[in-house]
Amino acid sequence: MTLLPFHKSILEEIHDPATSDLLILARGLGLRRIICTLMQIYDSRQSLILLLNASPEEETAIGDELGIMGCRRPGLRIVGYEMGKRDRQDLYKNGGLISVTSRILIVDMLQSDIPTDLITGIIVLHAEKVTALSLEAFIVRLYREKNKAGFLKAFSDQPEHITSGMSPLKNIMKELQLRRVHIYPRFHEDVKNTLEARKADVIELYQRLTEPMEAIHHAIVQCMTVTLSELKKSHTTLELDDLTVESAYFRSFDAVVRRQLDPVWHKVGPRTKQLVSDLATLRRLLTYLLSYDALAFHAYLETLVESNTTTATGTAKQHQSPWMLTDAANIIFSTAKRRCYVLTAPKPKSVRQVIDIDDEDAWAALDEAHGTTRSDSNDKAKGKEKEKEEKKPWIPDNMSPVLEELPKWDLLADVLQEIEEEIMRQEAVSTRPPTRGTNTVLVMTSSPRSSTLVNEFLSEMDTTAAKGSRGRSMMERKLRRYLYWKGENARHKHPRQLQPQLSAPQPRPSSQPDGEISEALKRKDKTRQERSANRRRVRGGAPAAVVPSKPAKAEARNEADDIATFLQVASQPSDFLVPSDADALLLEAILSSEAEMDYDVHYGLLVPSQTVVVRAYTDDTDDQILAELQPRFIVMFEPNLDFVRRIEVYRNSNPGMGVRVYFMVYQLSCEEHKYLAGLRREKESFEKLIRERGSMLLPIFEDKDTGRSDAVIKTISTRLAGGRKELSTVASQVIVDMREFRSTLPSLLHASGLLVIPATLTVGDYILTPDICVERKSIPDLVASFNSGRLYTQCELMSVHYKQPILLIEFEENKSFSLETVAESAKSYAKPTGKYPVKKSTGPTESDRAPPSIQSKLVLLTLHFPRVRIIWSSSPYGTADIFNDLKVNTLEPDPNRAIAIGAEEDPEAGAGINAAAEELLRCLPGVTAKNVKYVMSKVGSVRELCELDRAGVQGILGVEPGNACYDFVHRGERKKGSS
């Protein structure tokens, strides 16, 4: 792996183990290459290097790259949840490169399973995600308390995420306790000089949208503008001026809008909430218009219409999307349908005349009487015969397929043809193959779905067809699936209305011409049908009348019913998925050729010049793909700023290789606007970071122990003579359940001066004193606990074992401090008209049938458990203050006793237990908090419990709970056996 000059200059600045640094690099410039080289420098058994914040995919990719670079003994080790405590301790003591999740590391540091003072350094990825509430900030505080000499290197390639809020760069450096930051944008002098030394041959191809796509594109942008203006009108007090249609192209737009509305979300009406979700829907529509085929886009629009008018329970939706009622929405729906097919009205019987004539001389005489030449007549006859032949039997008679293809498909076919000609020309000119690079063509798309679509098009492309029809066979197959899908939906919705058609199929006079026999009704007469169609000519037929426009919902429903009826009459539903004849022929061909099959032809390696690799854009893994494939021809099917930089780095890393890049983009579309806006956003973000670095006041990190001199002295108690101070020999501590380290509260408790002790607790989440036990519930967890009944058991156990059980209901910071956000009021706001008299109540009303609210469940809980106290906390910060107040003038809890409570009074019951396996066991039916320890004493693992027979499970859990647990575990086997 070649390091470019600017890579080397970055490494020279940050490789020193005596310094701690933050590096912000533009995406696509090889950040993973720098990190792997840095880890290679530090790789030694005498050093312990920890990698934090890496996703599983990144861990695998970094491990592979380190292996290529020679770090194989032992290389990068990954610490996962399945690794036991003893194994982790041995791994830490042996040193080397270790990747570990933040949750595992924080528990190991608190329990002293890892020698914190012996850690050589920590490498933190995705530094832009570090906040005061994150576990990484907690880890850094613990790390710096015991280790002042170790280094910390943080990396980020997302400058846009470090620009929101007040002094975002300073906040990140403060939480990571860093004092040096290095910023390397694309316009940095070193990067600029390196990448502009050798440039790739870039061919920019600007493809215009088709007229229907342009109409849909303009209509969607118009809907976005209307929705955004409505949102601004509904909330004039909020600062929504910087929200524009251009910023709505990016996913971060939804988060920005929701962040500003979160504090008043409980006061926001359903219309505003609908507007916020509509903006995300419209942004997806813009993307899908350019990446989906016409049928998939039309099907997605139909699902939007259906979900906009009907709820999940099947009732009518009260608050519909306002943009769907605009004229622009009508343009979107009608034009999207017109891209797929056109429905025509049946032709009048009186005007249509069918003439059966077999004699060609008679046709010539008729043509002469009409004043037409023989050649014209023959051409028309051939055209009509061809039209008859092309009409597929599975297409309804009143449907004319249009099947518009994406314009880039033809452009891609032409590009691949040009690349093939270029390869042949180079081979003819030079007899020697190129020393660097291969003739493999790399096609990059925006998503895996786009890659699949391009793969299908290239594999089924008809090179002899005209432009716009090269993917006709693929589109017809998709139309067949679409018709089946639509017919099945209608059949499920209206089974009774469509049932008579199954018992007695009748030809539809509205869609079948007079005198013709329906091919779909009588498949056995197919041959005679085609022969008769060849000698029939239609004279004097009236022009096809277009179906008048109807409301989108009603039109779609009628159309779906027609298709469902046609499918039921025509053939079996399975025929619309895969043609059985084609399958039989394929199987026969495979069996006949199996004996003389040439292995190399069917299973051998492909020649690079015959290989087209289609991939979706990912992360730094694309650099490894470029290095492995060594392509000389790259097609960017959709624009991507990061990959442009990767090509620049790839070109300069291979000096002797010529690289040609085809850059395809839809002209005057959101694709082009999004690419340019992303480029502008990144540049502005880097400029803002550079300005902040120039005027930033660096924080001074003081020793935490010096400020704790008064922490051991408890509050003045007037009960002691003279109000003297009492010296405590034990630091103020709180026992925290292992599962609570998913939340941010343990980090804030440690920051507030409390000693956090992790333990596997059976009863409660936080033990503050020997008498106070706290069960913390976030709002989603509270709802789930009420629904499952788990909260009742937890309160019962707390009431049995502790004098002061507390239920803490914790809200999120910067969100509404109200329970109205949990469940919207179900009452109707419709005004009584007084037109009809009010009917007398004959039973429970709709409000009576509605499930009880959270407030009513809380009241029932307090009635059942009078000793349980409920504390409301507006944020984790408020919870930390509440815990500190509750611990004033109280004794400290005993960890051994807290672990033993509820665990069959066995002090060792909670030690050495796999917390993840125990949590999985608690989720099984029949296993409760009361019997989980008993079950764990009977079986050694969850697998052992699953392998028991029914009698064995019943012997542990009892008859009914055992049946429930056994049936749940073996449900899949029972279904498989029954099928």
Short mmCIF file of C-alpha atoms in Angstrom, two decimals, residues 3 9 42 102 118 176 319 397 423 454 464 503 542 599 614 636 889:
data_model
loop_
_atom_site.label_atom_id
_atom_site.label_comp_id
_atom_site.label_asym_id
_atom_site.label_seq_id
_atom_site.Cartn_x
_atom_site.Cartn_y
_atom_site.Cartn_z
CA LEU A 3 1.61 6.30 1.04
CA SER A 9 3.33 14.56 6.39
CA TYR A 42 2.61 0.91 17.43
CA SER A 102 -17.08 1.21 24.54
CA LEU A 118 -0.44 0.09 31.49
CA LEU A 176 -11.38 13.89 24.80
CA HIS A 319 -54.55 13.61 9.14
CA ASP A 397 -56.63 -6.05 -23.18
CA ILE A 423 -9.61 -2.13 -25.23
CA VAL A 454 -27.89 -2.28 -13.27
CA THR A 464 -29.58 -5.03 -31.22
CA SER A 503 -66.29 -20.15 -9.94
CA ALA A 542 -62.29 4.38 -33.93
CA TYR A 599 -15.62 -27.04 -16.36
CA VAL A 614 -21.04 -3.42 -10.28
CA MET A 636 -19.53 6.40 -11.85
CA ASN A 889 -26.26 11.77 55.22
#
